[in-house]
PDB file of C-alpha atoms in Angstrom:
ATOM      1  CA  MET A 137       0.000   0.000   0.000  1.00 50.00           C
ATOM      2  CA  ASP A 138       0.938   3.530  -0.679  1.00 52.00           C
ATOM      3  CA  ALA A 139       2.004   5.836   2.163  1.00 52.00           C
ATOM      4  CA  LYS A 140      -1.068   7.992   1.493  1.00 57.00           C
ATOM      5  CA  GLY A 141      -3.438   5.286   2.809  1.00 55.00           C
ATOM      6  CA  PRO A 142      -5.935   2.844   1.305  1.00 54.00           C
ATOM      7  CA  PHE A 143      -8.196   5.531  -0.257  1.00 52.00           C
ATOM      8  CA  SER A 144      -5.544   7.288  -2.228  1.00 56.00           C
ATOM      9  CA  VAL A 145      -6.389   5.238  -5.325  1.00 64.00           C
ATOM     10  CA  VAL A 146      -9.997   6.507  -5.418  1.00 59.00           C
ATOM     11  CA  SER A 147     -10.307   9.666  -7.447  1.00 70.00           C
ATOM     12  CA  LYS A 148     -12.028  12.694  -5.948  1.00 70.00           C
ATOM     13  CA  PRO A 149     -14.836  12.720  -8.565  1.00 71.00           C
ATOM     14  CA  LEU A 150     -15.583   9.046  -7.832  1.00 68.00           C
ATOM     15  CA  MET A 151     -15.583   9.672  -4.069  1.00 63.00           C
ATOM     16  CA  LEU A 152     -17.910  12.662  -4.555  1.00 67.00           C
ATOM     17  CA  SER A 153     -20.265  10.529  -6.688  1.00 68.00           C
ATOM     18  CA  TRP A 154     -20.479   7.873  -3.964  1.00 65.00           C
ATOM     19  CA  MET A 155     -21.162  10.501  -1.306  1.00 68.00           C
ATOM     20  CA  LEU A 156     -23.935  12.065  -3.405  1.00 68.00           C
ATOM     21  CA  LEU A 157     -25.475   8.649  -4.030  1.00 68.00           C
ATOM     22  CA  GLY A 158     -25.369   7.837  -0.308  1.00 64.00           C
ATOM     23  CA  GLY A 159     -26.970  11.199   0.541  1.00 61.00           C
ATOM     24  CA  ALA A 160     -29.704  10.685  -2.057  1.00 61.00           C
ATOM     25  CA  LEU A 161     -30.472   7.213  -0.639  1.00 59.00           C
ATOM     26  CA  LEU A 162     -30.738   8.630   2.882  1.00 56.00           C
ATOM     27  CA  MET A 163     -33.095  11.379   1.704  1.00 60.00           C
ATOM     28  CA  TRP A 164     -35.243   8.834  -0.129  1.00 56.00           C
ATOM     29  CA  ALA A 165     -35.392   6.558   2.953  1.00 55.00           C
ATOM     30  CA  PHE A 166     -36.570   9.378   5.204  1.00 54.00           C
ATOM     31  CA  GLN A 167     -39.033  10.642   2.598  1.00 56.00           C
ATOM     32  CA  ALA A 168     -40.630   7.174   2.330  1.00 52.00           C
ATOM     33  CA  MET A 169     -41.776   7.347   5.978  1.00 50.00           C
ATOM     34  CA  PRO A 170     -45.346   8.546   6.545  1.00 49.00           C
ATOM     35  CA  GLN A 171     -45.295  12.297   6.930  1.00 48.00           C
ATOM     36  CA  ASP A 172     -48.790  12.621   8.359  1.00 50.00           C
ATOM     37  CA  PRO A 173     -50.001  10.137  10.982  1.00 48.00           C
ATOM     38  CA  LYS A 174     -53.414  10.117   9.248  1.00 51.00           C
ATOM     39  CA  LEU A 175     -51.733   8.529   6.215  1.00 51.00           C
ATOM     40  CA  ASP A 176     -50.207   5.709   8.283  1.00 57.00           C
ATOM     41  CA  THR A 177     -51.778   2.485   7.024  1.00 61.00           C
ATOM     42  CA  THR A 178     -49.865   0.209   9.430  1.00 70.00           C
ATOM     43  CA  ASP A 179     -52.554   0.394  12.149  1.00 74.00           C
ATOM     44  CA  PRO A 180     -53.819  -3.218  12.391  1.00 76.00           C
ATOM     45  CA  HIS A 181     -57.343  -1.989  13.150  1.00 84.00           C
ATOM     46  CA  LEU A 182     -57.626  -0.166   9.800  1.00 89.00           C
ATOM     47  CA  LEU A 183     -58.143  -3.375   7.840  1.00 90.00           C
ATOM     48  CA  THR A 184     -60.727  -4.609  10.348  1.00 91.00           C
ATOM     49  CA  THR A 185     -62.498  -1.236  10.200  1.00 93.00           C
ATOM     50  CA  ALA A 186     -62.531  -1.427   6.389  1.00 93.00           C
ATOM     51  CA  GLN A 187     -63.965  -4.958   6.620  1.00 92.00           C
ATOM     52  CA  TYR A 188     -66.706  -3.752   8.970  1.00 94.00           C
ATOM     53  CA  LEU A 189     -67.572  -0.860   6.653  1.00 94.00           C
ATOM     54  CA  TYR A 190     -67.922  -3.238   3.725  1.00 93.00           C
ATOM     55  CA  HIS A 191     -70.048  -5.758   5.662  1.00 93.00           C
ATOM     56  CA  PHE A 192     -72.264  -3.029   7.146  1.00 95.00           C
ATOM     57  CA  ALA A 193     -72.887  -1.810   3.589  1.00 94.00           C
ATOM     58  CA  LYS A 194     -73.576  -5.295   2.263  1.00 93.00           C
ATOM     59  CA  ASP A 195     -75.533  -6.859   5.137  1.00 94.00           C
ATOM     60  CA  ASN A 196     -77.872  -4.071   6.279  1.00 94.00           C
ATOM     61  CA  ASP A 197     -80.889  -2.628   4.485  1.00 94.00           C
ATOM     62  CA  TRP A 198     -81.714   0.992   3.726  1.00 92.00           C
ATOM     63  CA  PRO A 199     -85.075   2.615   2.979  1.00 93.00           C
ATOM     64  CA  PRO A 200     -86.245   2.519  -0.679  1.00 93.00           C
ATOM     65  CA  SER A 201     -85.445   6.240  -1.073  1.00 90.00           C
ATOM     66  CA  SER A 202     -81.759   5.394  -0.471  1.00 92.00           C
ATOM     67  CA  LYS A 203     -81.585   2.669  -3.086  1.00 92.00           C
ATOM     68  CA  THR A 204     -81.046   4.862  -6.123  1.00 91.00           C
ATOM     69  CA  GLY A 205     -77.758   6.269  -7.330  1.00 92.00           C
ATOM     70  CA  PRO A 206     -74.415   5.211  -5.902  1.00 94.00           C
ATOM     71  CA  PHE A 207     -73.980   3.676  -2.449  1.00 95.00           C
ATOM     72  CA  LEU A 208     -71.905   6.288  -0.601  1.00 94.00           C
ATOM     73  CA  ILE A 209     -69.542   5.599   2.281  1.00 94.00           C
ATOM     74  CA  GLY A 210     -67.952   8.759   3.671  1.00 93.00           C
ATOM     75  CA  VAL A 211     -64.853   8.608   5.872  1.00 94.00           C
ATOM     76  CA  HIS A 212     -64.153  11.774   7.813  1.00 92.00           C
ATOM     77  CA  ASP A 213     -60.549  12.906   8.183  1.00 87.00           C
ATOM     78  CA  ASN A 214     -58.942   9.454   7.898  1.00 90.00           C
ATOM     79  CA  PRO A 215     -57.148   9.060   4.528  1.00 89.00           C
ATOM     80  CA  GLY A 216     -55.333   5.959   5.829  1.00 89.00           C
ATOM     81  CA  LEU A 217     -58.663   4.125   6.150  1.00 92.00           C
ATOM     82  CA  VAL A 218     -59.705   5.261   2.671  1.00 91.00           C
ATOM     83  CA  LYS A 219     -56.450   3.883   1.239  1.00 90.00           C
ATOM     84  CA  VAL A 220     -56.790   0.550   3.064  1.00 90.00           C
ATOM     85  CA  PHE A 221     -60.388   0.192   1.834  1.00 91.00           C
ATOM     86  CA  ASP A 222     -59.418   1.046  -1.755  1.00 88.00           C
ATOM     87  CA  ASP A 223     -56.457  -1.360  -1.672  1.00 88.00           C
ATOM     88  CA  ASN A 224     -58.508  -4.262  -0.296  1.00 86.00           C
ATOM     89  CA  TYR A 225     -62.031  -3.819  -1.638  1.00 82.00           C
ATOM     90  CA  GLY A 226     -61.978  -1.468  -4.590  1.00 79.00           C
ATOM     91  CA  ALA A 227     -65.562  -0.622  -5.500  1.00 82.00           C
ATOM     92  CA  PRO A 228     -67.796  -3.720  -5.613  1.00 86.00           C
ATOM     93  CA  PRO A 229     -71.496  -2.926  -6.064  1.00 90.00           C
ATOM     94  CA  ILE A 230     -73.813  -2.961  -3.067  1.00 92.00           C
ATOM     95  CA  GLY A 231     -76.912  -4.600  -4.484  1.00 90.00           C
ATOM     96  CA  ASP A 232     -77.602  -2.702  -7.713  1.00 92.00           C
ATOM     97  CA  GLN A 233     -75.780   0.421  -6.535  1.00 94.00           C
ATOM     98  CA  PRO A 234     -72.173   1.177  -7.465  1.00 93.00           C
ATOM     99  CA  LEU A 235     -70.052   1.726  -4.341  1.00 92.00           C
ATOM    100  CA  GLN A 236     -68.295   5.061  -3.872  1.00 91.00           C
ATOM    101  CA  PHE A 237     -65.881   5.452  -0.994  1.00 88.00           C
ATOM    102  CA  LEU A 238     -65.313   9.129  -0.203  1.00 89.00           C
ATOM    103  CA  SER A 239     -62.708  10.921   1.869  1.00 89.00           C
ATOM    104  CA  VAL A 240     -64.564  13.704   3.693  1.00 87.00           C
ATOM    105  CA  GLN A 241     -62.827  16.714   5.246  1.00 83.00           C
ATOM    106  CA  GLY A 242     -63.974  19.631   7.424  1.00 76.00           C
ATOM    107  CA  GLU A 243     -67.550  19.515   8.660  1.00 71.00           C
ATOM    108  CA  GLY A 244     -67.790  16.198   6.887  1.00 62.00           C
ATOM    109  CA  ALA A 245     -71.168  14.628   7.467  1.00 65.00           C
ATOM    110  CA  THR A 246     -73.628  15.374   4.708  1.00 75.00           C
ATOM    111  CA  GLU A 247     -76.990  13.929   3.888  1.00 74.00           C
ATOM    112  CA  GLY A 248     -76.937  11.403   1.085  1.00 87.00           C
ATOM    113  CA  LEU A 249     -74.262   9.199   2.656  1.00 93.00           C
ATOM    114  CA  HIS A 250     -75.316   5.653   3.443  1.00 95.00           C
ATOM    115  CA  ILE A 251     -72.486   5.158   5.955  1.00 96.00           C
ATOM    116  CA  PHE A 252     -70.471   7.861   7.675  1.00 95.00           C
ATOM    117  CA  TYR A 253     -67.303   6.970   9.623  1.00 95.00           C
ATOM    118  CA  THR A 254     -65.605   9.505  11.873  1.00 93.00           C
ATOM    119  CA  ASP A 255     -63.056   9.477  14.682  1.00 91.00           C
ATOM    120  CA  ALA A 256     -64.498  12.786  15.953  1.00 90.00           C
ATOM    121  CA  LYS A 257     -65.296  13.038  19.643  1.00 91.00           C
ATOM    122  CA  GLY A 258     -67.088  15.493  21.920  1.00 90.00           C
ATOM    123  CA  ASP A 259     -68.310  18.717  20.298  1.00 90.00           C
ATOM    124  CA  ASP A 260     -66.876  17.742  16.899  1.00 89.00           C
ATOM    125  CA  LEU A 261     -68.921  14.532  16.924  1.00 90.00           C
ATOM    126  CA  SER A 262     -72.040  16.446  17.985  1.00 90.00           C
ATOM    127  CA  LYS A 263     -71.588  18.819  14.998  1.00 89.00           C
ATOM    128  CA  GLN A 264     -71.274  15.849  12.635  1.00 88.00           C
ATOM    129  CA  LEU A 265     -74.434  14.251  14.021  1.00 88.00           C
ATOM    130  CA  ARG A 266     -76.423  17.516  13.783  1.00 88.00           C
ATOM    131  CA  ALA A 267     -75.410  17.815  10.119  1.00 86.00           C
ATOM    132  CA  LEU A 268     -76.958  14.397   9.434  1.00 86.00           C
ATOM    133  CA  HIS A 269     -80.210  15.064  11.310  1.00 82.00           C
ATOM    134  CA  ALA A 270     -82.249  11.851  11.059  1.00 81.00           C
ATOM    135  CA  ALA A 271     -80.947  10.922   7.597  1.00 88.00           C
ATOM    136  CA  PRO A 272     -80.871   7.203   6.774  1.00 93.00           C
ATOM    137  CA  THR A 273     -77.126   7.124   7.446  1.00 94.00           C
ATOM    138  CA  LEU A 274     -75.368   4.511   9.543  1.00 95.00           C
ATOM    139  CA  VAL A 275     -72.937   6.524  11.685  1.00 95.00           C
ATOM    140  CA  MET A 276     -69.839   4.684  12.882  1.00 96.00           C
ATOM    141  CA  THR A 277     -67.071   5.843  15.230  1.00 95.00           C
ATOM    142  CA  ARG A 278     -64.554   4.808  17.917  1.00 91.00           C
ATOM    143  CA  ASP A 279     -65.806   6.739  20.931  1.00 88.00           C
ATOM    144  CA  LEU A 280     -66.959   4.784  23.979  1.00 85.00           C
ATOM    145  CA  GLU A 281     -69.580   7.432  24.812  1.00 87.00           C
ATOM    146  CA  ALA A 282     -70.806   7.804  21.226  1.00 90.00           C
ATOM    147  CA  LEU A 283     -73.817   5.474  21.375  1.00 91.00           C
ATOM    148  CA  LYS A 284     -75.445   7.813  23.908  1.00 89.00           C
ATOM    149  CA  LYS A 285     -74.986  10.709  21.466  1.00 89.00           C
ATOM    150  CA  GLY A 286     -76.732   9.089  18.486  1.00 89.00           C
ATOM    151  CA  VAL A 287     -74.088   6.976  16.774  1.00 94.00           C
ATOM    152  CA  THR A 288     -75.325   3.717  15.241  1.00 95.00           C
ATOM    153  CA  VAL A 289     -72.124   1.666  15.530  1.00 96.00           C
ATOM    154  CA  ASN A 290     -69.216   2.120  17.916  1.00 95.00           C
ATOM    155  CA  LEU A 291     -65.965   0.242  17.346  1.00 94.00           C
ATOM    156  CA  MET A 292     -64.171  -0.907  20.479  1.00 93.00           C
ATOM    157  CA  VAL A 293     -61.419  -3.293  21.503  1.00 89.00           C
ATOM    158  CA  HIS A 294     -63.028  -6.292  23.220  1.00 85.00           C
ATOM    159  CA  ASP A 295     -60.864  -9.202  24.438  1.00 86.00           C
ATOM    160  CA  GLY A 296     -57.984  -7.865  22.343  1.00 85.00           C
ATOM    161  CA  LEU A 297     -60.024  -7.747  19.106  1.00 88.00           C
ATOM    162  CA  LEU A 298     -61.669  -4.833  17.338  1.00 90.00           C
ATOM    163  CA  ARG A 299     -65.402  -5.428  17.738  1.00 93.00           C
ATOM    164  CA  TYR A 300     -68.487  -3.228  17.634  1.00 95.00           C
ATOM    165  CA  GLU A 301     -71.577  -2.397  19.588  1.00 95.00           C
ATOM    166  CA  LEU A 302     -74.895  -1.367  18.062  1.00 96.00           C
ATOM    167  CA  ASN A 303     -77.405   1.320  18.930  1.00 95.00           C
ATOM    168  CA  HIS A 304     -80.597  -0.380  17.662  1.00 95.00           C
ATOM    169  CA  PRO A 305     -82.891   2.587  18.525  1.00 94.00           C
ATOM    170  CA  ASP A 306     -80.682   4.923  16.452  1.00 93.00           C
ATOM    171  CA  ALA A 307     -80.806   2.518  13.497  1.00 95.00           C
ATOM    172  CA  GLU A 308     -84.610   2.387  13.738  1.00 94.00           C
ATOM    173  CA  ASN A 309     -84.879   6.200  13.996  1.00 92.00           C
ATOM    174  CA  ARG A 310     -82.797   6.494  10.830  1.00 92.00           C
ATOM    175  CA  GLY A 311     -84.932   3.936   8.969  1.00 93.00           C
ATOM    176  CA  LEU A 312     -82.151   1.338   8.783  1.00 95.00           C
ATOM    177  CA  LEU A 313     -82.824  -2.361   9.054  1.00 95.00           C
ATOM    178  CA  VAL A 314     -79.859  -4.011  10.767  1.00 95.00           C
ATOM    179  CA  GLY A 315     -79.145  -7.412   9.264  1.00 94.00           C
ATOM    180  CA  ASN A 316     -79.312 -10.523  11.444  1.00 94.00           C
ATOM    181  CA  ARG A 317     -75.628 -11.317  10.903  1.00 92.00           C
ATOM    182  CA  ILE A 318     -74.585  -7.781  11.870  1.00 94.00           C
ATOM    183  CA  ALA A 319     -76.791  -7.857  14.977  1.00 95.00           C
ATOM    184  CA  SER A 320     -75.483 -11.268  16.048  1.00 94.00           C
ATOM    185  CA  TRP A 321     -71.824 -10.217  15.820  1.00 92.00           C
ATOM    186  CA  ALA A 322     -72.286  -7.132  18.009  1.00 94.00           C
ATOM    187  CA  VAL A 323     -70.986  -7.096  21.574  1.00 92.00           C
ATOM    188  CA  GLU A 324     -72.530  -5.456  24.602  1.00 87.00           C
ATOM    189  CA  ARG A 325     -70.782  -3.732  27.480  1.00 78.00           C
TER     190      ARG A 325
END
């Protein structure tokens, strides 16, 4: 070996190229991480939530006035759930209605949705529910106190699994007929 050391044979332009490549790889690796926690699709409950949304759409019945046009599922402020649903279910029809899965921002809840999912709590949840009035919309959330406020379905962890509880009076007030399978899978606290 030369007295200058083992790297003396590497030219400066080659060394600079390797350093730039290494820097670019580091930037790419950090950029690939989720920037916004709402876009994180690694939450194991997202897939289960998407499955519940699909089965609630498929296995419940809506009033005749809601059986025209597309079947609309609105997800409030949770793009990760929208992505997981799109990746796993696409847009199969619900009965004769084409399924549309919408990402909803801001005030969110609007009449015309068949299912509305939100993680809102407290006053934000109350605003969402007021916007829906008594529309034939199945409202789904993850708030342990939500059933008392007028939510139809509340997701909860029960024995280590994501399960749900039903508010049958709310479903009836909204004109929804809860399917037997959906009712039988519900848990009670």
